[in-house]
PDB file of C-alpha atoms in Angstrom:
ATOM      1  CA  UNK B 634     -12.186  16.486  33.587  1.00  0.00           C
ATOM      2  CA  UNK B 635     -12.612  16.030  29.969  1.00  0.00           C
ATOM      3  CA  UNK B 636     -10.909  18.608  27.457  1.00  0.00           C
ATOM      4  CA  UNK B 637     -13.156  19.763  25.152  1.00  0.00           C
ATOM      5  CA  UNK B 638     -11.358  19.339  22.092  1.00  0.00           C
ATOM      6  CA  UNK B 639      -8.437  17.109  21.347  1.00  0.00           C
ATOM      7  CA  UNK B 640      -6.113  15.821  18.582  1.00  0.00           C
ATOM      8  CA  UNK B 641      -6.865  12.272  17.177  1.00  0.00           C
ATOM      9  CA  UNK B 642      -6.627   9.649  14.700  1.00  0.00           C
ATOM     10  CA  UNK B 643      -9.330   8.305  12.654  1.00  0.00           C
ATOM     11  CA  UNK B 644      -9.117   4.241  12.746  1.00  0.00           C
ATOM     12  CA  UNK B 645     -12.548   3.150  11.671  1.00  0.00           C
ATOM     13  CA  UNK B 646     -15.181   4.649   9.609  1.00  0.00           C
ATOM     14  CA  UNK B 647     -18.801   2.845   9.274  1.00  0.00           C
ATOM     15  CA  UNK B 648     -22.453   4.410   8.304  1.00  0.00           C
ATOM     16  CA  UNK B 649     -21.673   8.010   8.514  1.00  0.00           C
ATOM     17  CA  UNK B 650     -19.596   7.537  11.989  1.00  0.00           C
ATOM     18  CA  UNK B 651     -16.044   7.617  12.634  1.00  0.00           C
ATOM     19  CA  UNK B 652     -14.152   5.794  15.169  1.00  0.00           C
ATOM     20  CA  UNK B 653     -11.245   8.507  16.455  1.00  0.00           C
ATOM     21  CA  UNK B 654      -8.130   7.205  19.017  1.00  0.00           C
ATOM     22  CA  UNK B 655      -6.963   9.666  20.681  1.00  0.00           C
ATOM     23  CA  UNK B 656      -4.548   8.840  23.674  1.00  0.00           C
ATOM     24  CA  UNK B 657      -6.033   5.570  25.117  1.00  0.00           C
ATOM     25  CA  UNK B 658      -9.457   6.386  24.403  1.00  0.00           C
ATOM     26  CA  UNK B 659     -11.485   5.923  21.038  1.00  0.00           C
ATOM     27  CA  UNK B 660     -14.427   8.578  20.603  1.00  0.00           C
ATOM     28  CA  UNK B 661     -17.846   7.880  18.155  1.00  0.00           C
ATOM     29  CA  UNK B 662     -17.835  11.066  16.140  1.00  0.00           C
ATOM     30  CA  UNK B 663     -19.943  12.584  13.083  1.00  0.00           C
ATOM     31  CA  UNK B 664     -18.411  14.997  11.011  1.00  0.00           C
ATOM     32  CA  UNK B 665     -19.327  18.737  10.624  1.00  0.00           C
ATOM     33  CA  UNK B 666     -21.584  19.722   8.100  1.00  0.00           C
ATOM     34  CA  UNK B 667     -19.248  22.340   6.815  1.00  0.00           C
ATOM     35  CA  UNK B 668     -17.538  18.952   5.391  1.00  0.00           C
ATOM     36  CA  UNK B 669     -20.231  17.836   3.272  1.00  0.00           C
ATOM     37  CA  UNK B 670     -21.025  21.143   1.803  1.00  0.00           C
ATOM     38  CA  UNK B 671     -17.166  21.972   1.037  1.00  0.00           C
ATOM     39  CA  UNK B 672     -17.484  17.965  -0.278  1.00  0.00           C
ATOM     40  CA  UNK B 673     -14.803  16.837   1.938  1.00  0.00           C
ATOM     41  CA  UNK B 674     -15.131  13.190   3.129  1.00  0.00           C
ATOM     42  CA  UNK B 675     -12.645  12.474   6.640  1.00  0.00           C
ATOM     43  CA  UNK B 676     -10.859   9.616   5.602  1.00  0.00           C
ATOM     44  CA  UNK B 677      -9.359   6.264   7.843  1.00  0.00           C
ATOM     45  CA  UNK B 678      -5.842   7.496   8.431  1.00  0.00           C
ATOM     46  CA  UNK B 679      -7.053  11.155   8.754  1.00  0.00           C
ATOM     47  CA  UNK B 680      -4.983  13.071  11.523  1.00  0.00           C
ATOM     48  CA  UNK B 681      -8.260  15.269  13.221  1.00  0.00           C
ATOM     49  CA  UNK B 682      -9.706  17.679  15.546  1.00  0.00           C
ATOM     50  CA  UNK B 683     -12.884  16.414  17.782  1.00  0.00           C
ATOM     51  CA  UNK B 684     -14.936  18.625  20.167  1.00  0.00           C
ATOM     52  CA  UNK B 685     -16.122  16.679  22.878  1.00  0.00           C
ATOM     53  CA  UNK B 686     -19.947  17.143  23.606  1.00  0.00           C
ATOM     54  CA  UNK B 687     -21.186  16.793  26.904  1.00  0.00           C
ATOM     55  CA  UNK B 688     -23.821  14.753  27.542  1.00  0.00           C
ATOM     56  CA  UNK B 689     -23.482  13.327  24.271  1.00  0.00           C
ATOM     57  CA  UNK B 690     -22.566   9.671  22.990  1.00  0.00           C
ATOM     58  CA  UNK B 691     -21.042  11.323  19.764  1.00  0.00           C
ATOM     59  CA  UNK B 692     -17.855  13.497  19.460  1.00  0.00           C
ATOM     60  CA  UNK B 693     -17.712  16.171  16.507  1.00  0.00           C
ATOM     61  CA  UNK B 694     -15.252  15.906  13.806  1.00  0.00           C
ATOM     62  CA  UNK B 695     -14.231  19.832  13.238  1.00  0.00           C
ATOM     63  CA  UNK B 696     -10.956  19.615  11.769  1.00  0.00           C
ATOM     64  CA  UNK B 697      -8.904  17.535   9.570  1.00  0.00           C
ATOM     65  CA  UNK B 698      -4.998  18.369   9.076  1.00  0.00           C
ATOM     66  CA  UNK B 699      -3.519  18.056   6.045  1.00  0.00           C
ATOM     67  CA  UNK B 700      -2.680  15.013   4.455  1.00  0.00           C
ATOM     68  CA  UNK B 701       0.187  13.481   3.396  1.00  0.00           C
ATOM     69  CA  UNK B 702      -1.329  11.454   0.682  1.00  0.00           C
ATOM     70  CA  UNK B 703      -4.814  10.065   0.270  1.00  0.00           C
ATOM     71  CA  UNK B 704      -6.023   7.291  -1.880  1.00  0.00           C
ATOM     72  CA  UNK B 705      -9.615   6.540  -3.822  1.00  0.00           C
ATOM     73  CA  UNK B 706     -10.370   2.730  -3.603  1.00  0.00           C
ATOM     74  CA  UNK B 707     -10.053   2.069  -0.678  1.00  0.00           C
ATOM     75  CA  UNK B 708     -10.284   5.624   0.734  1.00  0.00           C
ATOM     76  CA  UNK B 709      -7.736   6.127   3.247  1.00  0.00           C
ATOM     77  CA  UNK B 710      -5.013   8.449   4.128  1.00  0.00           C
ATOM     78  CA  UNK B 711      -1.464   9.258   5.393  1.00  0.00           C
ATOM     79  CA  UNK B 712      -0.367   6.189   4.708  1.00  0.00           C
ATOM     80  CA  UNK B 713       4.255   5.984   4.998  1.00  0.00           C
ATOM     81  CA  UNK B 714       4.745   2.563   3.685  1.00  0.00           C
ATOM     82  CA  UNK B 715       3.623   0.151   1.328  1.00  0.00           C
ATOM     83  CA  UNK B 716       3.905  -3.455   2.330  1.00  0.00           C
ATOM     84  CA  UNK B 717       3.321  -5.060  -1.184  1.00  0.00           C
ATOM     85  CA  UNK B 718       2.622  -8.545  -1.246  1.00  0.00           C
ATOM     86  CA  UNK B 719       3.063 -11.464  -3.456  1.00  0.00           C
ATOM     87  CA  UNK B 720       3.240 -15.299  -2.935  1.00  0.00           C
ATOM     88  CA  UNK B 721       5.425 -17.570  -3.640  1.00  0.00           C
ATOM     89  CA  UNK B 722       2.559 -19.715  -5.429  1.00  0.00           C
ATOM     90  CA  UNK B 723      -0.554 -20.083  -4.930  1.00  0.00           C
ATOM     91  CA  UNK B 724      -1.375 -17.864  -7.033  1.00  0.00           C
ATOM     92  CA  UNK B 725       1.698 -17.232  -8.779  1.00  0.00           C
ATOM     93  CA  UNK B 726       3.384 -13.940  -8.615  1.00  0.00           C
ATOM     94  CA  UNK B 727       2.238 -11.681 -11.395  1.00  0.00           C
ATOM     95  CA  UNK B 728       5.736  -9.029 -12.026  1.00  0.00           C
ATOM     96  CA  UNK B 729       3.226  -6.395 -13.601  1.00  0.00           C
ATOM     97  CA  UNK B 730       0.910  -6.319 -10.752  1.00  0.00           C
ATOM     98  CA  UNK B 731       3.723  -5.825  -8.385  1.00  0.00           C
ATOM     99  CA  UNK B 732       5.233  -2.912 -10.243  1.00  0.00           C
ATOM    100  CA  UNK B 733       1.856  -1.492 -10.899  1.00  0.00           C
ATOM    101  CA  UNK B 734       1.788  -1.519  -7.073  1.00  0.00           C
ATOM    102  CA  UNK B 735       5.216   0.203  -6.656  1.00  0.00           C
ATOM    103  CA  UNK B 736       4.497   2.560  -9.423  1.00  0.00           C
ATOM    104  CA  UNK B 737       1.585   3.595  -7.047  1.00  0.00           C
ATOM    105  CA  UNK B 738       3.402   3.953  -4.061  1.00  0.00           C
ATOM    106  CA  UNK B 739       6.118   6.289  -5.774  1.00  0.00           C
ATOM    107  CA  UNK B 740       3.565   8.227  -7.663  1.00  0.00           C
ATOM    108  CA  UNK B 741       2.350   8.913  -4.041  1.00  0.00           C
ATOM    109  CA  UNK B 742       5.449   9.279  -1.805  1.00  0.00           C
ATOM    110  CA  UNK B 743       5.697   6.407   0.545  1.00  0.00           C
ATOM    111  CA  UNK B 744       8.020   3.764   1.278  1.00  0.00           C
ATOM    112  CA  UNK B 745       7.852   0.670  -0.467  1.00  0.00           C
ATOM    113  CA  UNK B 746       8.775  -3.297   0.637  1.00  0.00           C
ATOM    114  CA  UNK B 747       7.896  -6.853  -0.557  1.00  0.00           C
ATOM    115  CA  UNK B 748       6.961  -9.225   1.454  1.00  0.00           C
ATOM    116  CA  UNK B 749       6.590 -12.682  -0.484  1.00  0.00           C
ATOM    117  CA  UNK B 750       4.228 -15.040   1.229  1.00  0.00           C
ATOM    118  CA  UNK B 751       3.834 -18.416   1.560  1.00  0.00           C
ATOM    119  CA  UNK B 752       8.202 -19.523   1.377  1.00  0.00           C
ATOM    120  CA  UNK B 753       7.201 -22.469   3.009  1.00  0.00           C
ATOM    121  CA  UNK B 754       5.665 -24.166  -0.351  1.00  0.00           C
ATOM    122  CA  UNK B 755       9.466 -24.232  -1.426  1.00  0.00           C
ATOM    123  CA  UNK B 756       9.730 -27.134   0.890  1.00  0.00           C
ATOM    124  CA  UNK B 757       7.067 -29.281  -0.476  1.00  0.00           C
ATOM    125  CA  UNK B 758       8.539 -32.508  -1.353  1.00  0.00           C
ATOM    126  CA  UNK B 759       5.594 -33.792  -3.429  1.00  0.00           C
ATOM    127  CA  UNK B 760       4.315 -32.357  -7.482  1.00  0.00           C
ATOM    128  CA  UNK B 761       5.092 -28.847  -8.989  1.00  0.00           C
ATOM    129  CA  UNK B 762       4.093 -27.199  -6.324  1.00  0.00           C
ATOM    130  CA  UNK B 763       7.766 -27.052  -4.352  1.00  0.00           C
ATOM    131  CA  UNK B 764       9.708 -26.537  -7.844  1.00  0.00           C
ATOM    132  CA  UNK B 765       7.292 -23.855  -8.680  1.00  0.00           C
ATOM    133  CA  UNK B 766       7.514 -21.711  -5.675  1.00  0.00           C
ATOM    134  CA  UNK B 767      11.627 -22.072  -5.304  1.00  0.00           C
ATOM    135  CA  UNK B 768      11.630 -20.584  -9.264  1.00  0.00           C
ATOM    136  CA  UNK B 769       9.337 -17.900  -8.036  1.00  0.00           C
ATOM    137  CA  UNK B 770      11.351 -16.970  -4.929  1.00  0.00           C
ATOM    138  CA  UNK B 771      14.435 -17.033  -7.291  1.00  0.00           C
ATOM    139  CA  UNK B 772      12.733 -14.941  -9.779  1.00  0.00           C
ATOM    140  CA  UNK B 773      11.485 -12.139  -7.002  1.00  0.00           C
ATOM    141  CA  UNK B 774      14.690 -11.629  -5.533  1.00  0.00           C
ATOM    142  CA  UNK B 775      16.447 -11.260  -9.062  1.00  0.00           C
ATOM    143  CA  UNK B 776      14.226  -8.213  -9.850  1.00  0.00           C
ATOM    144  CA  UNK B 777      13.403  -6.716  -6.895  1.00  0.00           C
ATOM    145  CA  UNK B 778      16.443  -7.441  -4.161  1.00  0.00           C
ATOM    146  CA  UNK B 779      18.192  -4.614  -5.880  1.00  0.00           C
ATOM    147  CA  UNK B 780      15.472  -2.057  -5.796  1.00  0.00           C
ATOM    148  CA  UNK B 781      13.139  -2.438  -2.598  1.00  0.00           C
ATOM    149  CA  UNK B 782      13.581  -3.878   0.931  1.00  0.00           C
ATOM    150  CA  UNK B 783      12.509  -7.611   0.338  1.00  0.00           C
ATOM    151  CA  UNK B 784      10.970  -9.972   3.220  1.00  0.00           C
ATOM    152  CA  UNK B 785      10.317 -13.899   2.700  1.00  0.00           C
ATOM    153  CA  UNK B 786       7.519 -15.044   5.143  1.00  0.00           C
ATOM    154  CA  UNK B 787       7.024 -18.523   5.994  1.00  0.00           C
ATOM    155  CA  UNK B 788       4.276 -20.241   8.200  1.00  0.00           C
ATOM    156  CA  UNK B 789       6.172 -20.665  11.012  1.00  0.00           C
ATOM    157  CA  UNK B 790       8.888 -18.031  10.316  1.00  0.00           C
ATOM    158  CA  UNK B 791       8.786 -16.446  13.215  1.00  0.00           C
ATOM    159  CA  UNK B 792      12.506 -14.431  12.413  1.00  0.00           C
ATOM    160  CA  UNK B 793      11.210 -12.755   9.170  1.00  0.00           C
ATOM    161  CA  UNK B 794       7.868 -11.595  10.922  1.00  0.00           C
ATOM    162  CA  UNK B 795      10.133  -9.493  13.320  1.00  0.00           C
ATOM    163  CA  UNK B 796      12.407  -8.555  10.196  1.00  0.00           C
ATOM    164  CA  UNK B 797       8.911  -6.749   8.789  1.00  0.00           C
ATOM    165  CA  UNK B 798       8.305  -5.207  12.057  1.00  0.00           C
ATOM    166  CA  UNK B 799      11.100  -3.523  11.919  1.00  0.00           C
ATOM    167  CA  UNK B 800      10.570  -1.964   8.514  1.00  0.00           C
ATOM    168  CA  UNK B 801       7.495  -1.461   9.385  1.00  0.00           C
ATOM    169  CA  UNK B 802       7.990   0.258  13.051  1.00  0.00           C
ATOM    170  CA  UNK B 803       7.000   4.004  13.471  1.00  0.00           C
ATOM    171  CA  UNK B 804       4.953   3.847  10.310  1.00  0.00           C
ATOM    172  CA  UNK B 805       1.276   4.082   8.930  1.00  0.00           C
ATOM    173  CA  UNK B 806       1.373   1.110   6.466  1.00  0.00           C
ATOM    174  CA  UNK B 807      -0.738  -0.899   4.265  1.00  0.00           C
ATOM    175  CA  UNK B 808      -0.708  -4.469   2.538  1.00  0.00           C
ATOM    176  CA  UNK B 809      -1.600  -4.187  -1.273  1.00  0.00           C
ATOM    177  CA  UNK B 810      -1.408  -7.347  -3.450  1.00  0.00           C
ATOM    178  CA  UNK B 811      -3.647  -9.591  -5.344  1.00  0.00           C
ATOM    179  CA  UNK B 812      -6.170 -12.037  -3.868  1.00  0.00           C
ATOM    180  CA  UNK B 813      -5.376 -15.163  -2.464  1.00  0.00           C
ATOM    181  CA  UNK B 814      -1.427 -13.641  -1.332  1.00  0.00           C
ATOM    182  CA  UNK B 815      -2.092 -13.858   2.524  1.00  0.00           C
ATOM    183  CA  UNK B 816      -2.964 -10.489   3.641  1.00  0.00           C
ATOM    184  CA  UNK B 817      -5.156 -11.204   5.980  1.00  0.00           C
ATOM    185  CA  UNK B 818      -2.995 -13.808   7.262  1.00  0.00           C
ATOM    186  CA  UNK B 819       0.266 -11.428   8.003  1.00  0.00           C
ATOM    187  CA  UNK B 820      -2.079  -8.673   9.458  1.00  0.00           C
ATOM    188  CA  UNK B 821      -3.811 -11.360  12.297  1.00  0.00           C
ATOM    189  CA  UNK B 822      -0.193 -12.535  12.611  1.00  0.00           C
ATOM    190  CA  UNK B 823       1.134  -9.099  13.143  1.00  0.00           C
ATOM    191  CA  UNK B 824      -1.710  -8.036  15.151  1.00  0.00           C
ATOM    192  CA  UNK B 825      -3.474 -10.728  17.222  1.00  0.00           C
ATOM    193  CA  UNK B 826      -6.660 -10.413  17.918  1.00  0.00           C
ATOM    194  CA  UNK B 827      -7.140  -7.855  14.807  1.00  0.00           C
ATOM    195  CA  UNK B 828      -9.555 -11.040  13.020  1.00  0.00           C
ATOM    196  CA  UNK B 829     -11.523 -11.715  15.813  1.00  0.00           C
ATOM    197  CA  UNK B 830     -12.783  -7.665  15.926  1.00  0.00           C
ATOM    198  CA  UNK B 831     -13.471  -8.227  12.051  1.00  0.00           C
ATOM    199  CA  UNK B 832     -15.341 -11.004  12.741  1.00  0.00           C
ATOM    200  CA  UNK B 833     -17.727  -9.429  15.553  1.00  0.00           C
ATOM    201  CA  UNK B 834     -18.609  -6.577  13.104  1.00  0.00           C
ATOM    202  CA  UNK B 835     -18.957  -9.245  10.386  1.00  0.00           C
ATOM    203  CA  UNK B 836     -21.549 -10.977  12.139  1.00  0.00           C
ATOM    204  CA  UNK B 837     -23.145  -8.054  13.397  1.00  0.00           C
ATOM    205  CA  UNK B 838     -24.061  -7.342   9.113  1.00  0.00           C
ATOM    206  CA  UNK B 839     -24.537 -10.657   8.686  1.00  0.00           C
ATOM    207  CA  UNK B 840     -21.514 -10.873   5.522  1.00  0.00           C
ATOM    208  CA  UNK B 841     -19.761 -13.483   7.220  1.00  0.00           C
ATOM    209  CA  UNK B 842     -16.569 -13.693   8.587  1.00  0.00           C
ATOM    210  CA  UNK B 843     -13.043 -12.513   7.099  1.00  0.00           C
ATOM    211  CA  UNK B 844     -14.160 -10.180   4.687  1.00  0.00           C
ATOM    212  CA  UNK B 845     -13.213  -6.625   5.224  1.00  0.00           C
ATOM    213  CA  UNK B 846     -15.761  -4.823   3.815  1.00  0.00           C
ATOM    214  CA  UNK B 847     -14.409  -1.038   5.276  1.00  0.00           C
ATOM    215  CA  UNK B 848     -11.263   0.026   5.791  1.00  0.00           C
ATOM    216  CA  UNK B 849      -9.632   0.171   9.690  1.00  0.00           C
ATOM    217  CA  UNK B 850      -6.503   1.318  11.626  1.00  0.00           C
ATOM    218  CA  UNK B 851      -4.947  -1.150  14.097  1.00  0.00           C
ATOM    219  CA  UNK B 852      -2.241  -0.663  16.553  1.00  0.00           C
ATOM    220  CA  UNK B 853       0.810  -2.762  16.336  1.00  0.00           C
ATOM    221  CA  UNK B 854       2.689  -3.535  20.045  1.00  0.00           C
ATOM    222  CA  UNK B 855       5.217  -0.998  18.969  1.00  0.00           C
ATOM    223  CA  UNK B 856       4.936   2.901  19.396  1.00  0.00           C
ATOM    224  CA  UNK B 857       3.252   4.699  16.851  1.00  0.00           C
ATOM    225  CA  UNK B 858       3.100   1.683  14.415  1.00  0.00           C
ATOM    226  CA  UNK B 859      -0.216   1.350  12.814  1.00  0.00           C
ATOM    227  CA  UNK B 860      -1.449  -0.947   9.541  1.00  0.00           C
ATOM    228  CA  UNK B 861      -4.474  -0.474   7.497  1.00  0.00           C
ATOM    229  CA  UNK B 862      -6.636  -3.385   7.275  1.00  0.00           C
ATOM    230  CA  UNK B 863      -8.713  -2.392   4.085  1.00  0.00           C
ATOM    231  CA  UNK B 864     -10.614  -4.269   1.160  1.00  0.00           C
ATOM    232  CA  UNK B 865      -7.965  -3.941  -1.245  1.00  0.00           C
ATOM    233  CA  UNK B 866      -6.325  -1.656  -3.224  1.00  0.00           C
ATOM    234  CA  UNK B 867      -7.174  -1.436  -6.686  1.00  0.00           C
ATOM    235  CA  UNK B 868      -4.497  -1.739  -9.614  1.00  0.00           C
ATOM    236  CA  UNK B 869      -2.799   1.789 -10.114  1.00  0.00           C
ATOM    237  CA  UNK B 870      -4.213   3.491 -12.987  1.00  0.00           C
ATOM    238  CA  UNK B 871      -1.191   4.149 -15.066  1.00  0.00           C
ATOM    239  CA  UNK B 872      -3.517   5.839 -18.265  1.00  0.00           C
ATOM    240  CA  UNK B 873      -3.154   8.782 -15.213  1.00  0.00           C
ATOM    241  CA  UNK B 874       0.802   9.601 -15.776  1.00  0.00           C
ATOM    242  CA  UNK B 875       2.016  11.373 -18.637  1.00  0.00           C
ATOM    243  CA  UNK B 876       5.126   9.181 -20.309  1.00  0.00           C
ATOM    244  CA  UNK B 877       7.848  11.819 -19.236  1.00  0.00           C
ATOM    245  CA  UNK B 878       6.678  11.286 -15.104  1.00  0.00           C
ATOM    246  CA  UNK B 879       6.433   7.155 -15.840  1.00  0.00           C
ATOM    247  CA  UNK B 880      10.910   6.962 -15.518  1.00  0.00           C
ATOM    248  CA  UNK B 881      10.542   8.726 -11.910  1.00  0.00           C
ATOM    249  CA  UNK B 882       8.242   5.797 -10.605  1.00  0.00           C
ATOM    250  CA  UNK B 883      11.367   3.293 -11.623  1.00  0.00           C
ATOM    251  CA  UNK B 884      13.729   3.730  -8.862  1.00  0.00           C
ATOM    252  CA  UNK B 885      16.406   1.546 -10.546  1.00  0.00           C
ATOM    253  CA  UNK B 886      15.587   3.154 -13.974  1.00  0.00           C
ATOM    254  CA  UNK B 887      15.740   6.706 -13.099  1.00  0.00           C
ATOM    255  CA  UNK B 888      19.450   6.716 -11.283  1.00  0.00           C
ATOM    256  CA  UNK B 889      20.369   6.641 -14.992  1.00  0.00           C
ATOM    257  CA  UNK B 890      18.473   9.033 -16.726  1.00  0.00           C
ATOM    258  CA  UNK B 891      21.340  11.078 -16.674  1.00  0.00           C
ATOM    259  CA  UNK B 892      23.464   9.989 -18.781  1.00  0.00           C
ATOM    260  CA  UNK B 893      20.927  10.336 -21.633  1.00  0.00           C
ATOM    261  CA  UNK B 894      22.109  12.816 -24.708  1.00  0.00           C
ATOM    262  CA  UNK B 895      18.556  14.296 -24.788  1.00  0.00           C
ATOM    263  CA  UNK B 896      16.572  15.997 -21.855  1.00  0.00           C
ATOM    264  CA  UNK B 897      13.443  15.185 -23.029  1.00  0.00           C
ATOM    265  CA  UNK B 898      14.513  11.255 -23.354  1.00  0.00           C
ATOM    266  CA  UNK B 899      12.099   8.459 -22.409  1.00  0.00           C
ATOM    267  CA  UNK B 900      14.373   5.362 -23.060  1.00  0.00           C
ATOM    268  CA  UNK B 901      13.081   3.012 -25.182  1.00  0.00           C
ATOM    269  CA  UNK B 902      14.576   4.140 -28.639  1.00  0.00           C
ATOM    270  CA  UNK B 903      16.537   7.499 -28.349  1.00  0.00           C
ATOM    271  CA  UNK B 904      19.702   7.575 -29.181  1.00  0.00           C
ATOM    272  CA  UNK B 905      22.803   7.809 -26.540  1.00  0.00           C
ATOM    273  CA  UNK B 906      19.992   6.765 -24.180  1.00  0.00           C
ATOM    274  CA  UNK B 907      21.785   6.374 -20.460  1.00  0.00           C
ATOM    275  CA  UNK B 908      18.975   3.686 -19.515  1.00  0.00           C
ATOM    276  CA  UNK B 909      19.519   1.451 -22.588  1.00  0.00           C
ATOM    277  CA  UNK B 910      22.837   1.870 -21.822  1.00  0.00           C
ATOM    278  CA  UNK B 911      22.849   0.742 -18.313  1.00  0.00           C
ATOM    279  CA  UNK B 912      20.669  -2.239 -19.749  1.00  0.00           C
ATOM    280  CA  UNK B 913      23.324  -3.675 -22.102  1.00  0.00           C
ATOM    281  CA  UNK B 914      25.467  -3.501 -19.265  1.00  0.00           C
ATOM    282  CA  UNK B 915      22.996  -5.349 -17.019  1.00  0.00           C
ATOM    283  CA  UNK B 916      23.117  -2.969 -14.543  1.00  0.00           C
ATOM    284  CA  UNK B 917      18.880  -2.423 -15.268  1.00  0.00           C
ATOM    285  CA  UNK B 918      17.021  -5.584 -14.832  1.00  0.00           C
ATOM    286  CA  UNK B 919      15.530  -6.727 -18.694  1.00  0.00           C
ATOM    287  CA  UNK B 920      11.645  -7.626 -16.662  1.00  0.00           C
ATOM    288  CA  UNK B 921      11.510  -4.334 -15.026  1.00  0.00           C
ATOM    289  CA  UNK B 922      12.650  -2.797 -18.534  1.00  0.00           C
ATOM    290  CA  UNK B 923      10.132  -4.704 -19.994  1.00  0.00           C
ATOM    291  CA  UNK B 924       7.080  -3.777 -17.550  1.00  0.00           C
ATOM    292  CA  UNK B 925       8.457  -0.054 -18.042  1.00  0.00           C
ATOM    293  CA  UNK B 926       8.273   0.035 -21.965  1.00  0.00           C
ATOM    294  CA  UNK B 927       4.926  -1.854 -21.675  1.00  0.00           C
ATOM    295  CA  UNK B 928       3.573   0.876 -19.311  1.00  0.00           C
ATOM    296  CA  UNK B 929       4.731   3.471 -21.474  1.00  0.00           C
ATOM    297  CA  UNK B 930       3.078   1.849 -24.228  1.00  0.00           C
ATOM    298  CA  UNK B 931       0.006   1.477 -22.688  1.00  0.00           C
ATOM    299  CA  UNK B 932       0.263   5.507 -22.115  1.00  0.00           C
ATOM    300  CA  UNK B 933       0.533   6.185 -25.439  1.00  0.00           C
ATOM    301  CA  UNK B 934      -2.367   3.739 -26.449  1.00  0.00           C
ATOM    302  CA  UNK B 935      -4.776   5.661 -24.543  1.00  0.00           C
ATOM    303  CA  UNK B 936      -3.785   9.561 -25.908  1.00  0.00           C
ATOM    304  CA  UNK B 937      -4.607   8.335 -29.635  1.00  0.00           C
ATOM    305  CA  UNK B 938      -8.425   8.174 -28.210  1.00  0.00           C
TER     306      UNK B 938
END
């Protein structure tokens, strides 16, 4: 016998339906009208409610629990960890793309890593291409080793894929990077048979294979471990933060804001500033310093407007 309402997770969401796991089983559902008039969208990620309808292919969304975050493009929530991800070359690592990233992630509670793609370019014998990614590698581990978990993914690197399962075990996470990095690559070698359910409901539109075009939830082999597979996350919007909040999004720059000889310090000119400071004394890394004054620029570009 079937209860008629249970707890569940929304994985997929496609043309008004929603694709909700709950247990073993996966229910079609709409949503209640009482969402659209309150203008409440369920979101991928959403932890829900469903009545179950008898005699009906579609279950009814009635309840969504509260969120521990939620995100705009792509629109997902709940999401514990993000996986950032760079490559070694191919394209080139970009250091203000990946802190925009991990500005986003602290702005919005979650767990950060980075997982730099594509080591195994370090071993090409042949051109720029093998010099080029070793400098990269070098220069990625320099600035971030000291601040986030850090995972270097080969080909055939079979050790470091477990190494990001475990960071990644008991967690909601999602891959955010540029284009080109190998997203799509880690999630099918994560999860198996994840790009060959893409591809079905690719052909089924008729856009062709390998391009997400929603976002979805899949399972990893270990317990409660799930990873969004979504179109992409776009750049944080760092015109949003006020300049005081920006030194809370820096980890390895706010563990010295207190040693500053104002309260109201922001640490790029003050006097008896803690950060510059800790800078002089190398204890701050000069490219993350750099990406924070630029970002703090950029802020107060965009009040003279």
């Amino acid at each position: 016998m079937t209860e008629k309402y249970r707890d569940g997770l929304i994985i997929k969401g496609i043309a008004g339906f929603y694709y909700v796991k709950s247990g073993d089983e996966v229910f079609r559902c709409k949503a209640r009208g009482i969402f659209k008039q309150k203008n409440i969208k369920p979101a991928v990620g959403d932890k829900v409610r469903i009545e179950i309808i008898p005699d009906n292919d579609d279950s009814l969304i009635t309840d969504i629990l509260p969120r521990k975050n939620s995100f705009i493009r792509p629109f997902v929530a709940n999401v514990d960890c993000f996986v950032v991800v760079a490559a070694a070359n191919e394209p080139a690592p970009a250091l203000q793309v990946i802190d925009r990233l991990f500005i986003m992630a602290e702005k919005n509670g979650t767990e950060a890593l980075l997982c730099v793609n594509k080591t195994d370019l370090a071993h090409e014998k042949r051109g720029k291409k093998g010099t080029a990614a070793k400098k990269n590698i070098e220069l990625l581990s320099e600035v971030y080793e000291p601040v986030y978990p850090l995972v270097f993914l080969g080909k055939d690197d079979h050790e470091s894929l477990e190494k990001l399962k475990r960071l990644i075990s008991g967690k909601t996470s999602a891959m955010a990077g540029p284009s080109g990095v190998g997203k799509s690559t880690i999630l099918n070698r994560l999860i198996p048979g994840a790009s060959a359910e893409t591809g079905a409901i690719s052909a089924k539109s008729k856009r062709g294979k390998h391009t997400t075009r929603h976002s979805e939830l899949f399972q990893l082999d270990c317990e409660n471990t799930f990873l969004f597979d979504t179109p992409g996350f776009t750049s944080f919007d760092i015109l949003e933060a006020e300049e005081e909040e920006l030194q809370h999004f820096y980890p390895d720059i706010e563990k010295f804001t207190g040693g500053c000889r104002y309260n109201n310090c922001v640490h790029v000119s003050e006097p008896g500033c803690g950060v510059i400071k800790a800078l002089k004394e190398g204890k701050i890394n000069g490219k993350r310093y750099e990406s924070y004054k630029a970002n703090i620029e950029e802020i107060r570009k965009s009040k003279q407007y």
